[in-house]
CSV table of C-alpha atoms and ligand atoms in Angstrom, one decimal:
chain,number,residue,atom,x,y,z
Y,1,MET,CA,6.4,14.8,6.3
Y,2,LEU,CA,7.6,10.8,6.3
Y,3,LEU,CA,8.9,9.5,3.1
Y,4,LEU,CA,8.5,5.9,2.1
Y,5,PRO,CA,9.7,4.6,-0.9
Y,6,PHE,CA,8.2,1.2,-0.5
Y,7,GLU,CA,6.4,-1.0,-3.4
Y,8,ARG,CA,6.2,-4.5,-3.3
Y,9,THR,CA,3.4,-5.6,-4.2
Y,10,THR,CA,2.1,-3.2,-7.2
Y,11,SER,CA,-0.5,-5.1,-9.3
Y,12,HIS,CA,-0.6,-3.6,-12.1
Y,13,ARG,CA,2.1,-0.8,-12.9
Y,14,LYS,CA,4.6,-0.5,-11.1
Y,15,GLY,CA,6.3,2.5,-9.2
Y,16,THR,CA,4.7,3.3,-6.3
Y,17,GLY,CA,8.4,2.9,-4.5
Y,18,GLN,CA,9.0,6.4,-6.8
Y,19,GLY,CA,6.2,7.7,-5.6
Y,20,PRO,CA,8.1,9.4,-2.6
Y,21,ALA,CA,10.7,11.2,-4.5
Y,22,ALA,CA,8.3,12.6,-6.8
Y,23,LEU,CA,6.0,14.6,-4.7
Y,24,LEU,CA,8.5,16.4,-3.4
Y,25,ALA,CA,9.9,16.7,-7.3
Y,26,GLY,CA,6.4,17.7,-8.1
Y,27,SER,CA,6.1,20.3,-5.0
Y,28,LEU,CA,8.8,21.9,-6.3
Y,29,GLY,CA,6.6,23.1,-9.3
Y,30,LEU,CA,3.6,24.5,-6.5
Y,31,GLU,CA,4.1,28.4,-5.1
Y,32,LEU,CA,4.8,28.9,-1.4
Y,33,PHE,CA,1.6,30.7,-0.8
Y,34,ASP,CA,-1.8,29.2,-1.0
Y,35,GLU,CA,-3.4,31.0,-3.1
Y,36,GLU,CA,-7.2,29.3,-1.7
Y,37,LEU,CA,-6.1,30.0,2.3
Y,38,GLY,CA,-4.4,33.2,1.4
Y,39,ARG,CA,-1.0,32.0,3.4
Y,40,GLN,CA,2.1,31.0,3.2
Y,41,THR,CA,2.0,27.6,4.7
Y,42,TYR,CA,5.1,25.9,4.8
Y,43,LYS,CA,6.2,29.7,7.8
Y,44,ALA,CA,4.6,26.5,10.0
Y,45,GLY,CA,7.9,24.8,9.5
Y,46,ILE,CA,7.9,21.3,7.4
Y,47,HIS,CA,10.6,18.8,7.9
Y,48,THR,CA,11.3,15.8,6.0
Y,49,MET,CA,12.4,12.6,6.8
Y,50,SER,CA,12.7,9.7,5.0
Y,51,LEU,CA,12.9,6.1,5.8
Y,52,PRO,CA,14.1,3.9,3.0
Y,53,SER,CA,12.7,0.1,2.6
Y,54,GLY,CA,16.4,-0.9,0.9
Y,55,ARG,CA,15.2,-4.8,0.5
Y,56,LEU,CA,13.0,-4.9,3.9
Y,57,SER,CA,9.8,-7.4,3.2
Y,58,ALA,CA,7.2,-5.7,4.8
Y,59,GLU,CA,7.3,-8.1,8.2
Y,60,ALA,CA,10.8,-6.6,8.9
Y,61,TYR,CA,9.6,-2.2,7.8
Y,62,PHE,CA,6.6,-2.0,8.6
Y,63,PRO,CA,7.8,-2.4,12.4
Y,64,LYS,CA,10.4,0.4,12.0
Y,65,VAL,CA,7.8,2.9,10.4
Y,66,SER,CA,5.3,2.4,13.1
Y,67,ALA,CA,8.0,2.8,15.5
Y,68,ALA,CA,9.5,6.5,13.5
Y,69,VAL,CA,6.2,7.2,13.3
Y,70,SER,CA,5.6,7.0,17.3
Y,71,ARG,CA,8.5,8.4,17.8
Y,72,LEU,CA,7.3,12.1,15.8
Y,73,LEU,CA,3.6,12.2,17.9
Y,74,LYS,CA,6.4,11.4,21.1
Y,75,LEU,CA,7.7,14.7,20.3
Y,76,GLY,CA,4.4,16.1,19.5
Y,77,LYS,CA,4.6,16.1,15.2
Y,78,THR,CA,1.7,15.8,13.3
Y,79,VAL,CA,2.8,13.4,10.6
Y,80,PHE,CA,1.9,12.9,7.1
Y,81,SER,CA,2.9,9.7,5.6
Y,82,VAL,CA,3.5,9.7,1.4
Y,83,GLY,CA,4.2,6.2,-0.1
Y,84,GLY,CA,4.4,3.9,-1.3
Y,85,GLU,CA,2.7,1.2,-1.1
Y,86,HIS,CA,-0.7,2.2,0.3
Y,87,SER,CA,-0.2,-0.9,2.6
Y,88,LEU,CA,2.2,1.2,4.5
Y,89,SER,CA,-1.1,2.7,6.2
Y,90,GLN,CA,-1.7,-0.8,8.1
Y,91,ALA,CA,1.8,0.5,10.7
Y,92,ILE,CA,0.9,4.3,10.0
Y,93,ILE,CA,-2.4,3.7,11.7
Y,94,PRO,CA,-2.0,1.9,15.0
Y,95,PRO,CA,0.5,4.4,16.5
Y,96,HIS,CA,-2.1,7.2,16.1
Y,97,LEU,CA,-4.8,4.8,17.4
Y,98,GLU,CA,-2.6,4.6,20.6
Y,99,ARG,CA,-2.3,8.6,21.1
Y,100,TRP,CA,-6.1,9.0,20.4
Y,101,PRO,CA,-8.1,5.5,21.2
Y,102,ASP,CA,-11.0,7.9,19.7
Y,103,LEU,CA,-10.0,8.3,16.2
Y,104,SER,CA,-11.7,7.1,12.6
Y,105,VAL,CA,-10.4,6.6,9.6
Y,106,LEU,CA,-11.4,8.9,6.0
Y,107,HIS,CA,-9.9,6.8,3.6
Y,108,PHE,CA,-10.6,8.0,0.3
Y,109,ASP,CA,-9.4,5.5,-2.5
Y,110,ALA,CA,-11.4,3.5,-5.7
Y,111,HIS,CA,-10.9,0.2,-3.9
Y,112,ALA,CA,-12.3,-1.2,-0.7
Y,113,ASP,CA,-9.0,-2.7,0.2
Y,114,LEU,CA,-10.6,-5.3,2.7
Y,115,ARG,CA,-9.1,-8.6,1.7
Y,116,PRO,CA,-7.5,-10.0,4.7
Y,117,THR,CA,-4.7,-11.4,2.2
Y,118,TYR,CA,-3.7,-10.7,-1.5
Y,119,GLU,CA,-1.5,-12.5,-3.0
Y,120,GLY,CA,-0.2,-14.3,-0.6
Y,121,SER,CA,0.5,-10.8,1.9
Y,122,PRO,CA,-2.3,-9.6,4.2
Y,123,HIS,CA,0.8,-6.8,3.2
Y,124,ASN,CA,-0.9,-6.4,-0.1
Y,125,HIS,CA,-2.0,-3.3,-1.0
Y,126,ALA,CA,-5.3,-4.6,-1.9
Y,127,CYS,CA,-5.2,-5.2,2.0
Y,128,ALA,CA,-4.4,-2.0,2.9
Y,129,MET,CA,-7.4,-1.1,5.6
Y,130,PHE,CA,-8.3,-4.4,6.3
Y,131,PRO,CA,-6.6,-4.6,9.8
Y,132,VAL,CA,-7.1,-1.3,10.4
Y,133,SER,CA,-11.0,-2.2,10.1
Y,134,ARG,CA,-10.6,-4.5,12.4
Y,135,LEU,CA,-9.0,-1.9,14.9
Y,136,CYS,CA,-11.8,1.6,14.1
Y,137,PRO,CA,-13.8,2.9,12.7
Y,138,VAL,CA,-13.7,4.2,8.8
Y,139,THR,CA,-15.8,6.2,6.9
Y,140,GLN,CA,-15.1,5.0,2.9
Y,141,VAL,CA,-15.7,7.2,-0.2
Y,142,GLY,CA,-14.8,7.1,-3.9
Y,143,ILE,CA,-15.0,3.1,-4.0
Y,144,ARG,CA,-15.7,2.5,-7.0
Y,145,SER,CA,-13.7,-0.9,-7.4
Y,146,VAL,CA,-14.7,-4.1,-4.8
Y,147,GLY,CA,-13.5,-7.6,-5.7
Y,148,GLU,CA,-15.9,-10.2,-4.3
Y,149,GLU,CA,-13.7,-11.9,-1.3
Y,150,GLU,CA,-14.3,-8.5,0.0
Y,151,ALA,CA,-16.9,-7.8,-0.8
Y,152,HIS,CA,-19.0,-8.8,2.5
Y,153,LEU,CA,-17.0,-6.9,4.2
Y,154,VAL,CA,-17.4,-3.2,2.7
Y,155,GLY,CA,-20.6,-1.4,5.3
Y,156,GLN,CA,-19.8,-3.9,7.5
Y,157,GLY,CA,-18.8,-4.0,11.2
Y,158,LYS,CA,-17.2,-1.1,11.3
Y,159,VAL,CA,-16.8,0.3,7.7
Y,160,THR,CA,-19.5,2.8,6.3
Y,161,THR,CA,-18.8,2.7,3.0
Y,162,PHE,CA,-20.0,5.3,0.3
Y,163,PHE,CA,-19.8,4.0,-3.2
Y,164,MET,CA,-18.9,6.8,-6.1
Y,165,HIS,CA,-21.6,5.2,-8.5
Y,166,GLU,CA,-24.9,5.7,-5.8
Y,167,HIS,CA,-23.4,8.9,-4.2
Y,168,ARG,CA,-23.6,10.9,-6.6
Y,169,ASP,CA,-24.3,14.7,-5.4
Y,170,LEU,CA,-21.6,15.8,-3.2
Y,171,LYS,CA,-23.1,18.2,-1.1
Y,172,ALA,CA,-25.3,15.4,0.2
Y,173,LEU,CA,-22.0,12.9,0.7
Y,174,THR,CA,-20.3,15.4,3.1
Y,175,ARG,CA,-23.3,15.7,5.5
Y,176,LYS,CA,-23.8,12.1,5.4
Y,177,VAL,CA,-19.4,11.4,5.9
Y,178,LEU,CA,-19.7,13.7,9.0
Y,179,ALA,CA,-22.2,12.1,10.1
Y,180,SER,CA,-19.9,9.0,10.1
Y,181,LEU,CA,-17.0,10.3,11.8
Y,182,LYS,CA,-15.9,10.4,15.2
Y,183,GLY,CA,-14.4,13.8,16.9
Y,184,THR,CA,-10.3,13.3,15.9
Y,185,VAL,CA,-10.3,11.7,12.3
Y,186,TYR,CA,-7.0,10.1,10.1
Y,187,LEU,CA,-7.2,10.3,7.1
Y,188,SER,CA,-5.9,7.8,4.6
Y,189,LEU,CA,-5.6,8.7,0.7
Y,190,ASP,CA,-5.0,7.3,-2.1
Y,191,LEU,CA,-4.4,9.1,-5.1
Y,192,ASP,CA,-6.7,6.7,-7.2
Y,193,GLY,CA,-9.0,8.0,-5.0
Y,194,PHE,CA,-9.2,11.0,-7.4
Y,195,ASP,CA,-11.2,11.0,-11.7
Y,196,PRO,CA,-7.3,9.2,-13.8
Y,197,SER,CA,-7.8,12.4,-15.6
Y,198,VAL,CA,-6.7,14.2,-12.1
Y,199,VAL,CA,-4.1,12.0,-11.1
Y,200,PRO,CA,-3.4,9.4,-14.3
Y,201,GLY,CA,0.3,8.3,-12.1
Y,202,VAL,CA,-1.2,5.6,-9.9
Y,203,GLY,CA,-0.4,2.2,-9.9
Y,204,THR,CA,-4.2,0.6,-10.3
Y,205,PRO,CA,-6.2,3.8,-12.2
Y,206,GLN,CA,-10.6,3.5,-12.1
Y,207,PRO,CA,-13.0,5.7,-14.5
Y,208,GLY,CA,-15.6,7.5,-12.5
Y,209,GLY,CA,-13.5,9.3,-9.0
Y,210,PHE,CA,-13.3,12.8,-7.8
Y,211,GLY,CA,-12.8,15.7,-9.4
Y,212,TRP,CA,-10.3,18.4,-7.9
Y,213,TYR,CA,-12.9,20.3,-6.5
Y,214,GLU,CA,-15.0,17.6,-5.5
Y,215,ALA,CA,-12.2,15.7,-3.5
Y,216,LEU,CA,-11.1,19.6,-1.8
Y,217,ASP,CA,-14.6,20.0,-1.1
Y,218,LEU,CA,-15.5,16.6,0.2
Y,219,LEU,CA,-12.1,17.4,2.1
Y,220,ARG,CA,-12.0,20.8,3.8
Y,221,ALA,CA,-15.4,20.0,5.3
Y,222,VAL,CA,-14.0,16.6,7.4
Y,223,PHE,CA,-10.6,19.3,8.0
Y,224,MET,CA,-12.8,21.8,9.1
Y,225,SER,CA,-15.5,20.1,10.6
Y,226,ARG,CA,-13.2,17.8,12.6
Y,227,ARG,CA,-9.7,17.4,14.3
Y,228,VAL,CA,-7.7,15.7,11.9
Y,229,VAL,CA,-4.5,14.8,13.1
Y,230,GLY,CA,-2.5,12.9,10.4
Y,231,ALA,CA,-2.7,11.9,6.6
Y,232,ASP,CA,-1.1,9.5,4.2
Y,233,ILE,CA,-0.8,10.2,0.7
Y,234,MET,CA,-0.6,6.7,-1.2
Y,235,GLU,CA,0.4,5.1,-4.2
Y,236,LEU,CA,1.9,8.1,-6.2
Y,237,CYS,CA,3.3,6.1,-9.5
Y,238,PRO,CA,5.0,8.9,-11.7
Y,239,GLY,CA,5.1,8.0,-15.6
Y,240,LYS,CA,8.2,8.9,-17.7
Y,241,HIS,CA,6.5,12.3,-19.1
Y,242,GLU,CA,4.0,12.9,-16.8
Y,243,VAL,CA,4.4,15.2,-14.3
Y,244,SER,CA,0.9,16.3,-13.2
Y,245,SER,CA,0.4,13.7,-11.3
Y,246,GLU,CA,3.1,14.8,-8.8
Y,247,LEU,CA,2.0,18.6,-8.8
Y,248,ALA,CA,-1.5,17.2,-7.5
Y,249,ALA,CA,0.0,15.0,-4.6
Y,250,SER,CA,2.1,17.6,-3.6
Y,251,LYS,CA,-0.4,20.8,-3.7
Y,252,VAL,CA,-3.4,18.5,-2.0
Y,253,LEU,CA,-0.5,17.5,0.6
Y,254,TYR,CA,0.3,21.0,0.9
Y,255,ARG,CA,-2.9,22.1,0.9
Y,256,LEU,CA,-4.3,19.9,4.0
Y,257,MET,CA,-0.8,21.1,6.2
Y,258,GLY,CA,-2.7,24.0,5.8
Y,259,TRP,CA,-6.6,23.6,6.2
Y,260,MET,CA,-4.8,21.5,9.4
Y,261,LEU,CA,-3.4,25.5,10.1
Y,262,ALA,CA,-5.8,27.2,9.9
Y,263,ARG,CA,-8.4,25.2,12.2
Y,264,GLN,CA,-5.8,25.3,15.3
U,1,LIG,MN1,-6.5,2.5,-4.0
């Protein structure tokens, strides 16, 4: 688990820099036994590593993130990254692509995140997937917020976009998502892909997202039929008096780890 407490460009509610610490705190509310998988996932060994961002800019911090991910992959580790803001995926995915050139990315998010730049920076959280979408196929699910300046990139080129309002039948959506993915997959999960009733603690919530079991059913289908080689969980923005978001974030991460082990 690679904790990346980086936050520079939040546009709505601030606090994603506290996301990794909150996810760890949330994990204290989890049973070590996974009730779906019937196993104690942690016994495989979960190591936690933090890469403090201090006052570094994205330009200075992202190469450090890429180097750390690259080093871990060379050691044969599976990297689960925890943000922090979603733009971090721009630094995490390229080392995975270097190792698995035939990778496709499953992008779970309320937002298309395809703007080439936003508010003057290509490293804004609203641009998370733009550089990735130039490098490898990206399948987007949960999408229900797109800016005019990125609309022409949605569903074009290497990008396959499944809008939430057009894909309400989960079984049909799952079939289409699987058909769009290659054999080796990286999951980039922005927690705002969930409905705000499930995970309210995000920087830029949008109504109409996935319910808990809808999301898990979709993700399980991917993890059980594809070789998922890495994942990130981004944009956790803890509230002062609300702890269910951090618990949900840690539970979904633990479940992803469990599925990966179950398939091996
Ligand atoms: Mn988002």
